[in-house]
Short mmCIF file of C-alpha atoms in Angstrom, two decimals:
data_model
loop_
_atom_site.label_atom_id
_atom_site.label_comp_id
_atom_site.label_asym_id
_atom_site.label_seq_id
_atom_site.Cartn_x
_atom_site.Cartn_y
_atom_site.Cartn_z
CA GLY A 1 35.09 -52.07 -123.77
CA ASN A 2 38.09 -51.09 -121.70
CA SER A 3 39.88 -47.81 -122.27
CA VAL A 4 42.59 -45.67 -120.73
CA THR A 5 42.84 -41.91 -121.11
CA GLN A 6 45.90 -39.98 -120.12
CA MET A 7 46.91 -36.38 -120.55
CA GLU A 8 48.59 -35.52 -123.78
CA GLY A 9 52.10 -34.19 -123.76
CA PRO A 10 54.64 -33.12 -124.09
CA VAL A 11 55.06 -32.02 -120.52
CA THR A 12 58.12 -29.84 -120.05
CA LEU A 13 59.46 -29.25 -116.55
CA SER A 14 62.51 -27.90 -114.83
CA GLU A 15 64.61 -30.16 -112.66
CA GLU A 16 63.22 -30.55 -109.11
CA ALA A 17 59.71 -29.59 -110.21
CA PHE A 18 56.62 -31.58 -109.21
CA LEU A 19 55.23 -33.91 -111.86
CA THR A 20 51.65 -35.12 -112.22
CA ILE A 21 50.36 -37.16 -115.14
CA ASN A 22 46.63 -37.78 -115.07
CA CYS A 23 45.19 -41.16 -116.00
CA THR A 24 41.56 -42.27 -115.96
CA TYR A 25 40.15 -45.57 -117.05
CA THR A 26 36.99 -47.36 -118.05
CA ALA A 27 36.70 -51.04 -117.26
CA THR A 28 33.91 -53.53 -116.74
CA GLY A 29 35.47 -55.35 -113.81
CA TYR A 30 38.23 -54.72 -111.30
CA PRO A 31 41.40 -54.29 -113.30
CA SER A 32 44.99 -54.06 -112.20
CA LEU A 33 46.56 -50.72 -113.08
CA PHE A 34 50.06 -50.01 -114.30
CA TRP A 35 52.45 -47.25 -115.21
CA TYR A 36 55.10 -48.19 -117.75
CA VAL A 37 58.02 -45.97 -118.75
CA GLN A 38 59.84 -45.87 -122.07
CA TYR A 39 63.24 -44.21 -122.06
CA PRO A 40 64.61 -42.98 -125.41
CA GLY A 41 65.49 -45.85 -127.72
CA GLU A 42 64.32 -48.52 -125.32
CA GLY A 43 61.36 -50.77 -124.75
CA LEU A 44 58.73 -50.32 -122.08
CA GLN A 45 59.51 -51.25 -118.53
CA LEU A 46 57.20 -51.45 -115.56
CA LEU A 47 57.42 -48.43 -113.29
CA LEU A 48 54.75 -49.35 -110.73
CA LYS A 49 51.46 -51.14 -110.38
CA ALA A 50 48.42 -51.48 -108.12
CA THR A 51 46.08 -54.43 -108.07
CA LYS A 52 43.09 -53.26 -106.02
CA ALA A 53 41.28 -50.14 -104.89
CA ASP A 54 43.24 -47.80 -102.57
CA ASP A 55 46.52 -49.60 -103.27
CA LYS A 56 49.47 -47.29 -103.79
CA GLY A 57 52.21 -48.29 -106.18
CA SER A 58 55.61 -46.66 -105.78
CA ASN A 59 59.05 -46.89 -107.35
CA LYS A 60 62.01 -44.55 -108.01
CA GLY A 61 60.20 -41.69 -106.23
CA PHE A 62 57.06 -42.09 -108.34
CA GLU A 63 53.69 -42.88 -106.77
CA ALA A 64 50.19 -43.62 -107.99
CA THR A 65 47.06 -44.55 -106.02
CA TYR A 66 44.28 -46.75 -107.39
CA ARG A 67 41.11 -44.67 -106.96
CA LYS A 68 38.07 -46.73 -107.78
CA GLU A 69 35.60 -43.95 -106.98
CA THR A 70 37.13 -41.63 -109.56
CA THR A 71 38.47 -44.42 -111.84
CA SER A 72 41.86 -42.78 -111.78
CA PHE A 73 45.51 -43.72 -111.34
CA HIS A 74 47.44 -40.45 -111.50
CA LEU A 75 51.24 -40.61 -111.50
CA GLU A 76 53.19 -38.19 -109.29
CA LYS A 77 56.77 -37.42 -108.43
CA GLY A 78 57.78 -34.71 -106.04
CA SER A 79 61.12 -33.70 -107.57
CA VAL A 80 61.97 -34.77 -111.10
CA GLN A 81 65.43 -35.22 -112.55
CA VAL A 82 66.70 -34.91 -116.10
CA SER A 83 66.94 -38.71 -116.15
CA ASP A 84 63.14 -38.91 -115.75
CA SER A 85 62.71 -37.65 -119.31
CA ALA A 86 60.76 -40.41 -121.01
CA VAL A 87 57.34 -41.42 -122.30
CA TYR A 88 54.97 -42.67 -119.60
CA PHE A 89 52.10 -45.06 -120.33
CA CYS A 90 49.14 -45.81 -118.12
CA ALA A 91 47.59 -49.24 -118.64
CA LEU A 92 45.02 -51.63 -117.23
CA SER A 93 44.71 -55.38 -117.34
CA ASP A 94 41.40 -57.13 -117.71
CA ARG A 95 41.23 -60.39 -115.78
CA ALA A 96 38.04 -61.31 -117.62
CA ALA A 97 39.94 -61.23 -120.91
CA GLY A 98 43.02 -63.16 -119.92
CA ASN A 99 44.77 -60.16 -118.41
CA LYS A 100 45.46 -58.45 -121.73
CA LEU A 101 46.74 -54.92 -121.22
CA THR A 102 45.01 -51.83 -122.61
CA PHE A 103 47.29 -48.79 -122.90
CA GLY A 104 46.74 -45.07 -122.87
CA GLY A 105 48.29 -42.95 -125.59
CA GLY A 106 51.42 -42.10 -123.62
CA THR A 107 52.70 -38.81 -122.20
CA ARG A 108 56.11 -37.52 -123.14
CA VAL A 109 57.91 -35.79 -120.29
CA LEU A 110 60.96 -33.59 -120.84
CA VAL A 111 62.91 -32.41 -117.81
CA LYS A 112 65.30 -29.55 -118.42
CA PRO A 113 68.30 -28.79 -116.20
CA ASP B 1 71.52 -60.42 -122.57
CA ALA B 2 67.92 -59.23 -122.74
CA ASP B 3 65.22 -61.58 -121.51
CA VAL B 4 63.02 -60.71 -124.51
CA THR B 5 64.95 -60.31 -127.76
CA GLN B 6 63.56 -58.92 -130.99
CA THR B 7 65.14 -59.10 -134.44
CA PRO B 8 65.66 -57.08 -136.50
CA ARG B 9 65.82 -53.89 -134.45
CA ASN B 10 65.42 -51.75 -137.55
CA ARG B 11 64.15 -52.59 -140.99
CA ILE B 12 63.36 -50.54 -144.07
CA THR B 13 61.38 -52.24 -146.79
CA LYS B 14 59.22 -51.48 -149.80
CA THR B 15 55.49 -51.74 -150.32
CA GLY B 16 54.41 -55.28 -151.17
CA LYS B 17 57.37 -57.04 -149.58
CA ARG B 18 56.96 -59.82 -147.02
CA ILE B 19 58.49 -59.06 -143.65
CA MET B 20 59.02 -61.20 -140.58
CA LEU B 21 59.79 -59.88 -137.13
CA GLU B 22 61.08 -62.42 -134.65
CA CYS B 23 60.87 -62.59 -130.90
CA SER B 24 62.53 -64.98 -128.49
CA GLN B 25 62.42 -65.05 -124.72
CA THR B 26 64.37 -66.67 -121.93
CA LYS B 27 61.90 -65.90 -119.16
CA GLY B 28 60.07 -69.21 -119.44
CA HIS B 29 56.73 -67.45 -119.83
CA ASP B 30 53.85 -69.14 -121.61
CA ARG B 31 52.15 -65.98 -122.83
CA MET B 32 53.50 -63.86 -125.66
CA TYR B 33 52.17 -60.77 -127.39
CA TRP B 34 52.83 -58.49 -130.34
CA TYR B 35 52.02 -54.79 -129.99
CA ARG B 36 52.32 -51.89 -132.34
CA GLN B 37 53.22 -48.38 -131.16
CA ASP B 38 52.20 -45.26 -133.06
CA PRO B 39 52.69 -41.70 -131.80
CA GLY B 40 49.75 -40.57 -129.66
CA LEU B 41 48.00 -43.93 -129.92
CA GLY B 42 49.88 -45.83 -127.28
CA LEU B 43 50.33 -49.54 -127.84
CA ARG B 44 47.75 -51.59 -129.66
CA LEU B 45 47.56 -55.37 -129.52
CA ILE B 46 48.05 -57.22 -132.79
CA TYR B 47 48.12 -60.89 -131.76
CA TYR B 48 48.68 -62.89 -128.63
CA SER B 49 49.37 -66.48 -127.70
CA PHE B 50 48.81 -68.16 -124.35
CA ASP B 51 50.69 -71.32 -125.27
CA VAL B 52 52.23 -73.03 -128.28
CA LYS B 53 48.90 -74.21 -129.71
CA ASP B 54 47.00 -71.03 -128.97
CA ILE B 55 46.83 -67.99 -131.28
CA ASN B 56 44.40 -65.09 -130.83
CA LYS B 57 43.69 -61.92 -132.74
CA GLY B 58 44.07 -58.60 -131.02
CA GLU B 59 42.42 -55.32 -131.88
CA ILE B 60 44.39 -54.64 -135.09
CA SER B 61 45.25 -58.03 -136.63
CA ASP B 62 44.31 -57.24 -140.25
CA GLY B 63 47.36 -57.42 -142.51
CA TYR B 64 49.38 -59.42 -139.98
CA SER B 65 49.92 -63.08 -139.15
CA VAL B 66 51.86 -64.83 -136.40
CA SER B 67 53.52 -68.14 -135.69
CA ARG B 68 54.31 -69.61 -132.28
CA GLN B 69 57.12 -71.98 -133.17
CA ALA B 70 57.97 -72.92 -129.60
CA GLN B 71 57.26 -71.70 -126.10
CA ALA B 72 60.14 -69.27 -126.43
CA LYS B 73 59.54 -68.01 -129.98
CA PHE B 74 56.75 -65.89 -131.45
CA SER B 75 57.12 -64.30 -134.88
CA LEU B 76 55.05 -61.64 -136.59
CA SER B 77 54.67 -61.53 -140.38
CA LEU B 78 53.48 -58.86 -142.74
CA GLU B 79 52.58 -60.75 -145.92
CA SER B 80 52.50 -57.66 -148.11
CA ALA B 81 53.75 -54.59 -146.32
CA ILE B 82 52.06 -51.22 -146.81
CA PRO B 83 53.20 -47.74 -145.71
CA ASN B 84 50.67 -47.43 -142.88
CA GLN B 85 52.33 -50.41 -141.22
CA THR B 86 55.30 -48.18 -140.55
CA ALA B 87 55.56 -48.28 -136.77
CA LEU B 88 57.51 -49.49 -133.77
CA TYR B 89 56.65 -53.11 -132.94
CA PHE B 90 57.04 -54.65 -129.51
CA CYS B 91 57.02 -58.24 -128.39
CA ALA B 92 56.06 -58.90 -124.79
CA THR B 93 55.65 -61.85 -122.44
CA SER B 94 53.73 -62.53 -119.26
CA ASP B 95 53.71 -65.26 -116.67
CA LEU B 96 50.65 -67.48 -116.52
CA ARG B 97 51.04 -67.60 -112.73
CA ASP B 98 50.92 -63.81 -112.36
CA ASN B 99 47.30 -62.75 -111.99
CA THR B 100 48.03 -59.05 -112.45
CA GLY B 101 48.86 -59.19 -116.14
CA GLU B 102 52.28 -57.53 -115.92
CA LEU B 103 54.08 -57.57 -119.27
CA PHE B 104 57.81 -57.79 -120.01
CA PHE B 105 58.83 -56.07 -123.22
CA GLY B 106 61.54 -56.44 -125.80
CA GLU B 107 63.41 -53.39 -127.04
CA GLY B 108 61.29 -52.98 -130.13
CA SER B 109 61.62 -53.39 -133.89
CA ARG B 110 61.30 -50.23 -135.93
CA LEU B 111 59.77 -50.94 -139.33
CA THR B 112 59.62 -48.44 -142.17
CA VAL B 113 57.61 -49.27 -145.27
CA LEU B 114 58.34 -47.05 -148.24
#
């Protein structure tokens, strides 16, 4: 079956530090890949996505590249802000199963001033 | 107003009680989902529906039931709540025409079963 593995948190950083959150996946086909973000007290919202190998998704200074050879979709941001404190979820969609999403366990990120 | 609205946002109940969580959406999407979030486990799919006459079990459907009353409404029921159903529940929608599977989430319903 499909699965998503992401690094456990919490990740604690200082403002302006570089952030990387690792995500690897297992899938039978060619999934689309997503990063969702959950700010405190809110629902999940899409941060970025990539639909095929070598695609790069980007938004709000975050980037992730779909690497089929390493089955990875690592999230990066060059200079984090306090407002980036949130829980980040990596996910994949399986077209063969009606595009249902499979989520990783989430990584909590805390950015300190 | 939110495109995907969940009620109630918070609920505390006792073991054995019947609970219903409701979800309504104004996005016009055909597909609706119920997920459960537990710390460290991410989101797990409970039930999903691709149209009004379609209901499917997800990976953790035991102890839950759903009803798709209309295209815009999808409710989740716990017939007899138990403490390990304490969690944050999310409703989500997706567009049939979007082949990537992107989901749009409500703000969540926090359920505590004592």
